[in-house]
Coordinates of C-alpha atoms in Angstrom, one line a residue:
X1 CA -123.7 -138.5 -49.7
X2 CA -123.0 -141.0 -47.2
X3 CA -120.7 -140.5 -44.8
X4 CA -118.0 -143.0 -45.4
X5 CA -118.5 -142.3 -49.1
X6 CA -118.0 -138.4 -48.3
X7 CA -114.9 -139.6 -46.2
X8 CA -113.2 -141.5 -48.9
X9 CA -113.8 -139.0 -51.5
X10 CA -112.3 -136.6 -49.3
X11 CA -109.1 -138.5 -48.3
X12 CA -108.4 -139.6 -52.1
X13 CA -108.3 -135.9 -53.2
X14 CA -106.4 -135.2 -50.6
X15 CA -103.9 -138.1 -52.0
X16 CA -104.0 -136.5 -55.3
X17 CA -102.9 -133.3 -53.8
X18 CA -100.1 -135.1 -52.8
X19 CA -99.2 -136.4 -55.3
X20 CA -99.5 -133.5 -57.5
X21 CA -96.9 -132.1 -54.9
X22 CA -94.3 -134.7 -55.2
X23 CA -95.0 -135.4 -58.7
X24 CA -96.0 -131.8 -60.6
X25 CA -98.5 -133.3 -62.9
X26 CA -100.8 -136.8 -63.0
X27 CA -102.9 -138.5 -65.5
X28 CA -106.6 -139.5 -65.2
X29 CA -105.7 -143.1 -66.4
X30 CA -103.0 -143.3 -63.6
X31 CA -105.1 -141.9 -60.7
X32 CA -108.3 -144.2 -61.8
X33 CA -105.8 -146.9 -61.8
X34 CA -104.3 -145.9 -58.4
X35 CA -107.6 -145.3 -56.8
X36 CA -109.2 -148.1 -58.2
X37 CA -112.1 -146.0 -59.3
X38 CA -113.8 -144.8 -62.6
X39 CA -112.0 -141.9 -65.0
X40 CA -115.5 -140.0 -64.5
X41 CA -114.8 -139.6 -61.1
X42 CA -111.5 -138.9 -60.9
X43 CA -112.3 -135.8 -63.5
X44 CA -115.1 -134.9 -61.1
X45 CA -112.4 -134.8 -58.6
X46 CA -110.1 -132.5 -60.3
X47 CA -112.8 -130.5 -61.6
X48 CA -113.9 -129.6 -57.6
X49 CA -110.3 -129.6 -56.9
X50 CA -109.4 -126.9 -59.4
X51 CA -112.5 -124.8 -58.0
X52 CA -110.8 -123.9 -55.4
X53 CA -107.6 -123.3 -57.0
X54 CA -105.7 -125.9 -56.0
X55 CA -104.7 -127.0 -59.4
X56 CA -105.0 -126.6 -63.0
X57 CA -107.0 -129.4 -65.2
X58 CA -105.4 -130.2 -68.3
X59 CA -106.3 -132.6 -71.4
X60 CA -106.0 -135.9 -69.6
X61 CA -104.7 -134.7 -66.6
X62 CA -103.4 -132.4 -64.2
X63 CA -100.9 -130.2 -63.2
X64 CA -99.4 -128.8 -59.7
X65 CA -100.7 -124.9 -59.4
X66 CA -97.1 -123.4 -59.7
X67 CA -96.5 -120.0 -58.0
X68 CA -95.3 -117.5 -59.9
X69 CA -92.1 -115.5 -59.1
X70 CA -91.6 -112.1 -58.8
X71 CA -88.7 -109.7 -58.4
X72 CA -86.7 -109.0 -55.3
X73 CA -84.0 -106.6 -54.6
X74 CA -80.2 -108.5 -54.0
X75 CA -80.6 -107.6 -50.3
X76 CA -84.1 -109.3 -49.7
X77 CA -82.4 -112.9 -51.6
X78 CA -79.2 -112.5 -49.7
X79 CA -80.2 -114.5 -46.5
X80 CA -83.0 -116.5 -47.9
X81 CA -81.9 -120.8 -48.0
X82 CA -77.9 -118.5 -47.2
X83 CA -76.6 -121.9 -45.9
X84 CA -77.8 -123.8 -49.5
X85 CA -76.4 -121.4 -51.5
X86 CA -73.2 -120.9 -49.8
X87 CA -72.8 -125.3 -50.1
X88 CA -74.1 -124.7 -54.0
X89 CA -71.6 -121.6 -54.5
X90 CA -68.4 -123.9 -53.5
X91 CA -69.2 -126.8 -55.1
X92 CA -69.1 -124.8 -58.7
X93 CA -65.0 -124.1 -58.1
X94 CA -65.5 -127.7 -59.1
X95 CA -66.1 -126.9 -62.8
X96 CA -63.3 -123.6 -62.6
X97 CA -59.9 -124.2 -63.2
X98 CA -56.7 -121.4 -63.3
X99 CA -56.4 -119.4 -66.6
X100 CA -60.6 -119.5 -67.4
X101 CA -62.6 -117.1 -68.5
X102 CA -65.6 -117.3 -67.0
X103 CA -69.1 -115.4 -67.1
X104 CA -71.2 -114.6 -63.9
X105 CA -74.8 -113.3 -63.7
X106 CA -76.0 -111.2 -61.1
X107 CA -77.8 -113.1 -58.3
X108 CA -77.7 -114.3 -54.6
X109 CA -76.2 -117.5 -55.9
X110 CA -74.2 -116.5 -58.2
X111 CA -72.8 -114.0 -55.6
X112 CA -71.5 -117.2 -53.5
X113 CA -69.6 -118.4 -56.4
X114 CA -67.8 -115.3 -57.0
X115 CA -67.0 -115.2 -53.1
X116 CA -64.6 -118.3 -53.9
X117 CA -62.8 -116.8 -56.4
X118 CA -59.3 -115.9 -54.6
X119 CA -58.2 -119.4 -54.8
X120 CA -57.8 -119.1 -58.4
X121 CA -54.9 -118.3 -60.5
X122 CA -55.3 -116.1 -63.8
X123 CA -58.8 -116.1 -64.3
X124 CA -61.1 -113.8 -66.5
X125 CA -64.6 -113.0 -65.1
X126 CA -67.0 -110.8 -66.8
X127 CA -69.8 -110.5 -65.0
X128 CA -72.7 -108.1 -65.1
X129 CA -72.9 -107.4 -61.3
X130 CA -71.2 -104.6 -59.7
X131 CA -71.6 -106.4 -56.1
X132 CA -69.7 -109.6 -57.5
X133 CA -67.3 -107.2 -59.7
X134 CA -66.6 -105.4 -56.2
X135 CA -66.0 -108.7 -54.7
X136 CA -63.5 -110.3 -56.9
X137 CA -62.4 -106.5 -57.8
X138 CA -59.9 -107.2 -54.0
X139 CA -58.8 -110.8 -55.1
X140 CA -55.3 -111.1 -57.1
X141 CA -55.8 -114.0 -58.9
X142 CA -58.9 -112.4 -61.1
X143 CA -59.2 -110.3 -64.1
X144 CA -62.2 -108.5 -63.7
X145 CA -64.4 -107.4 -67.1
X146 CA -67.8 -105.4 -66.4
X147 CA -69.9 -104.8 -69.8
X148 CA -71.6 -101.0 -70.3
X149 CA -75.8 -100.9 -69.9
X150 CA -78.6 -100.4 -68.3
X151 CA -78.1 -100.1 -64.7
X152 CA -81.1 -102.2 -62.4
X153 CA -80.8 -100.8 -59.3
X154 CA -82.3 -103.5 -57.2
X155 CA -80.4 -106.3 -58.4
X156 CA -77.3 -103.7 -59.0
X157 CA -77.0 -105.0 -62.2
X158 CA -76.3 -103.9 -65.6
X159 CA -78.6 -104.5 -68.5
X160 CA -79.6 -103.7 -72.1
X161 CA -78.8 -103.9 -75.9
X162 CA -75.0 -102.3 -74.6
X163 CA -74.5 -104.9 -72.2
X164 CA -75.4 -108.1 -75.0
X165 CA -73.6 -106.1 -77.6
X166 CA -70.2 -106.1 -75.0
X167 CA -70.9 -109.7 -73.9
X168 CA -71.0 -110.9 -77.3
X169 CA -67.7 -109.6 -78.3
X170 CA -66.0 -112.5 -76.0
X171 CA -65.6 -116.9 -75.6
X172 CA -65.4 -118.3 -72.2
X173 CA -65.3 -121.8 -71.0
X174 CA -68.1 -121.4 -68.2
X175 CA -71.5 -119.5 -67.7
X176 CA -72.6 -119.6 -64.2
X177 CA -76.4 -118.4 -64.6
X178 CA -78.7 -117.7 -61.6
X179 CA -82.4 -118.0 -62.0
X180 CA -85.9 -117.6 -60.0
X181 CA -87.8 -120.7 -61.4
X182 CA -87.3 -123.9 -62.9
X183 CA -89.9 -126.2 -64.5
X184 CA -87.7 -128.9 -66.0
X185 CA -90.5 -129.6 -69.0
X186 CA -90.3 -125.7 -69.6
X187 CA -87.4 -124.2 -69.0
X188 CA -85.5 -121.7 -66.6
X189 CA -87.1 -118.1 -65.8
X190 CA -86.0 -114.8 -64.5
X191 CA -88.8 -111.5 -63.8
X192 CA -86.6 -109.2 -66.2
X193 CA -87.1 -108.8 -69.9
X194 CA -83.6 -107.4 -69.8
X195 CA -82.3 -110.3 -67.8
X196 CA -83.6 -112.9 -70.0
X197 CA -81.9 -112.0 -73.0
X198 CA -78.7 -111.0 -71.2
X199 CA -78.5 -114.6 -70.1
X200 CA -79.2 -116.0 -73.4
X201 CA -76.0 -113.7 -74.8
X202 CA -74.4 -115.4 -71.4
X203 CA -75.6 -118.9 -72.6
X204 CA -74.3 -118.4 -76.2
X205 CA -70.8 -117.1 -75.8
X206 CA -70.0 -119.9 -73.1
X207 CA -68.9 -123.3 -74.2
X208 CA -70.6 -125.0 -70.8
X209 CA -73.5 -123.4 -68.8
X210 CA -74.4 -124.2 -65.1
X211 CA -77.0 -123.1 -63.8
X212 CA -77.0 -122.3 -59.9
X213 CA -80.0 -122.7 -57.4
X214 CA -81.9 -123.6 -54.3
X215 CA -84.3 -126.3 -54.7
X216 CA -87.0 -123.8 -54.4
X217 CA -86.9 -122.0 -57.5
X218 CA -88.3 -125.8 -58.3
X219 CA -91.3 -126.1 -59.6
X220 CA -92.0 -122.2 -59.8
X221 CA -92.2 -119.8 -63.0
X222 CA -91.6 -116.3 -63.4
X223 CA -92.2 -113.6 -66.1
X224 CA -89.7 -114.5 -68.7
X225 CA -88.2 -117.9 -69.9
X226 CA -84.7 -117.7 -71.0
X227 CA -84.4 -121.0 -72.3
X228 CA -85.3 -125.0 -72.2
X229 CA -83.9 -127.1 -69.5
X230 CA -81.4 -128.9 -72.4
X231 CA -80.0 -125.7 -73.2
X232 CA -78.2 -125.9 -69.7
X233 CA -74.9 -128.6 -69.4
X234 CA -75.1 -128.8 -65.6
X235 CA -77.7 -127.5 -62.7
X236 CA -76.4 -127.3 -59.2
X237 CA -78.7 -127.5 -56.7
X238 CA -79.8 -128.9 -52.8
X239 CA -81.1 -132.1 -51.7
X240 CA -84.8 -130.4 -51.5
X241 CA -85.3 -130.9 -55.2
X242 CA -88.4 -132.6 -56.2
X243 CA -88.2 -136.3 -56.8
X244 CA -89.8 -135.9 -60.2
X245 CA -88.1 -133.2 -61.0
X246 CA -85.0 -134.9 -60.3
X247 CA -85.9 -137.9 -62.5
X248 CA -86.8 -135.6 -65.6
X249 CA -83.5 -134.2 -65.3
X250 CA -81.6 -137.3 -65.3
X251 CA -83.9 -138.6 -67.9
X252 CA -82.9 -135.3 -70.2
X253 CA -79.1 -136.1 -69.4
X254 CA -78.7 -133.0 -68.3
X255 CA -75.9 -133.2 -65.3
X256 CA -77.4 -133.0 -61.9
X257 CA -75.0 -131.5 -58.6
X258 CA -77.0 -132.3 -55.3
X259 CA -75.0 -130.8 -52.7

């Protein structure tokens, strides 16, 4: 191959790379139209690209190779993207007002909602975490309700058919839900079975859900879904979210908090 051939093939995969970044997936009509070159060689291109694992070919396309997430203990999340999450965790009093009853999930996140708690006035929070039912266990204002189950030590959590059984018993106005990937065409995830389906119970018994995160649990899957994007009424996030994912949001009408 020539060498200014060899450079431009280079560069343009390079491009696509980039734009699988930004963009999370890409046609073959688009890119041929982009590139100004034939279909056969953009498949050629994404056919060496995903060789080396860079991304996954799919009918007519491509997508972004997403990471997959795995399961960390509360004290490894605490101080990872702390700053986000604190900004993220004040701005969802927004949506609290006095005499709720609210729902929290165990999380980092989640964690920096509960922390503003005190300024409220006759709230109910049942929440699955002990470290957050500690927390708000101190502030005067809050009513704290802890469900029975299966206790995860890392996440100090409870979980299990005892914990969805409790949960289901009660109606609140608000579901705060933490989670460890988002794909906005698939859904939200978590690494626990048991997490999952607690969160659905979460999801069901509240009239709105939020769900709380740093922009990057973008683009990123983990074991288990708990459910599609449109389940959710509002997702809180940073300004690091990625353009496209931002634009399927709004185009879902899903409410979008950048703080």
């Amino acid at each position: 191959m020539p060498i200014k051939n060899e450079n431009d093939t280079l560069k343009r995969r390079s491009t696509i790379l980039d734009l699988l970044e930004k963009q999370g997936d890409i046609s073959v009509v688009s890119l041929s139209k982009i590139f100004k070159v034939s279909e056969v060689t953009i498949r050629n291109d994404l056919a060496k690209l995903e060789e080396k694992s860079l991304l996954i070919r799919t009918r007519g396309g491509a997508i972004k190779k997403v990471p997959i997430t795995y399961d960390f203990s509360l004290n490894q999340r605490l101080n990872k993207n702390k700053s986000e999450k604190q900004k993220i965790g004040k701005r969802a009093l927004e949506y609290i007002k006095n005499g709720d009853t609210i729902v929290i999930d165990s999380g980092s996140t989640t964690l920096e909602v509960a922390k503003n708690l005190n300024t409220f006035k006759d709230i109910k929070l049942i929440t699955n975490s002990l470290p957050i039912a500690d927390l708000a266990a101190d502030f005067n204002g809050v009513e704290v309700i802890v469900p029975g189950g299966i206790l995860r030590s890392e996440m100090r959590s409870l979980v299990g058919p005892m914990a969805e059984r409790s949960l289901m018993n009660y109606h609140c106005d608000i579901a705060f839900l933490a989670v460890d990937g988002i794909k906005v065409n698939d859904g939200i995830y978590t690494p626990v079975i048991h997490e999952a389906t607690l969160c659905r119970v979460m999801m069901q018994i509240s009239k709105k859900v939020v769900v709380v995160c740093d922009s990057s649990k973008f683009l990123r899957k983990s074991f288990v879904k708990i459910a599609p994007i449109t389940d959710v009424d509002i997702i809180i996030t940073d300004a690091g979210i990625p353009p496209a994912e931002k634009a399927r949001i709004n185009e879902l009408q899903v409410e979008l908090v950048i703080v």
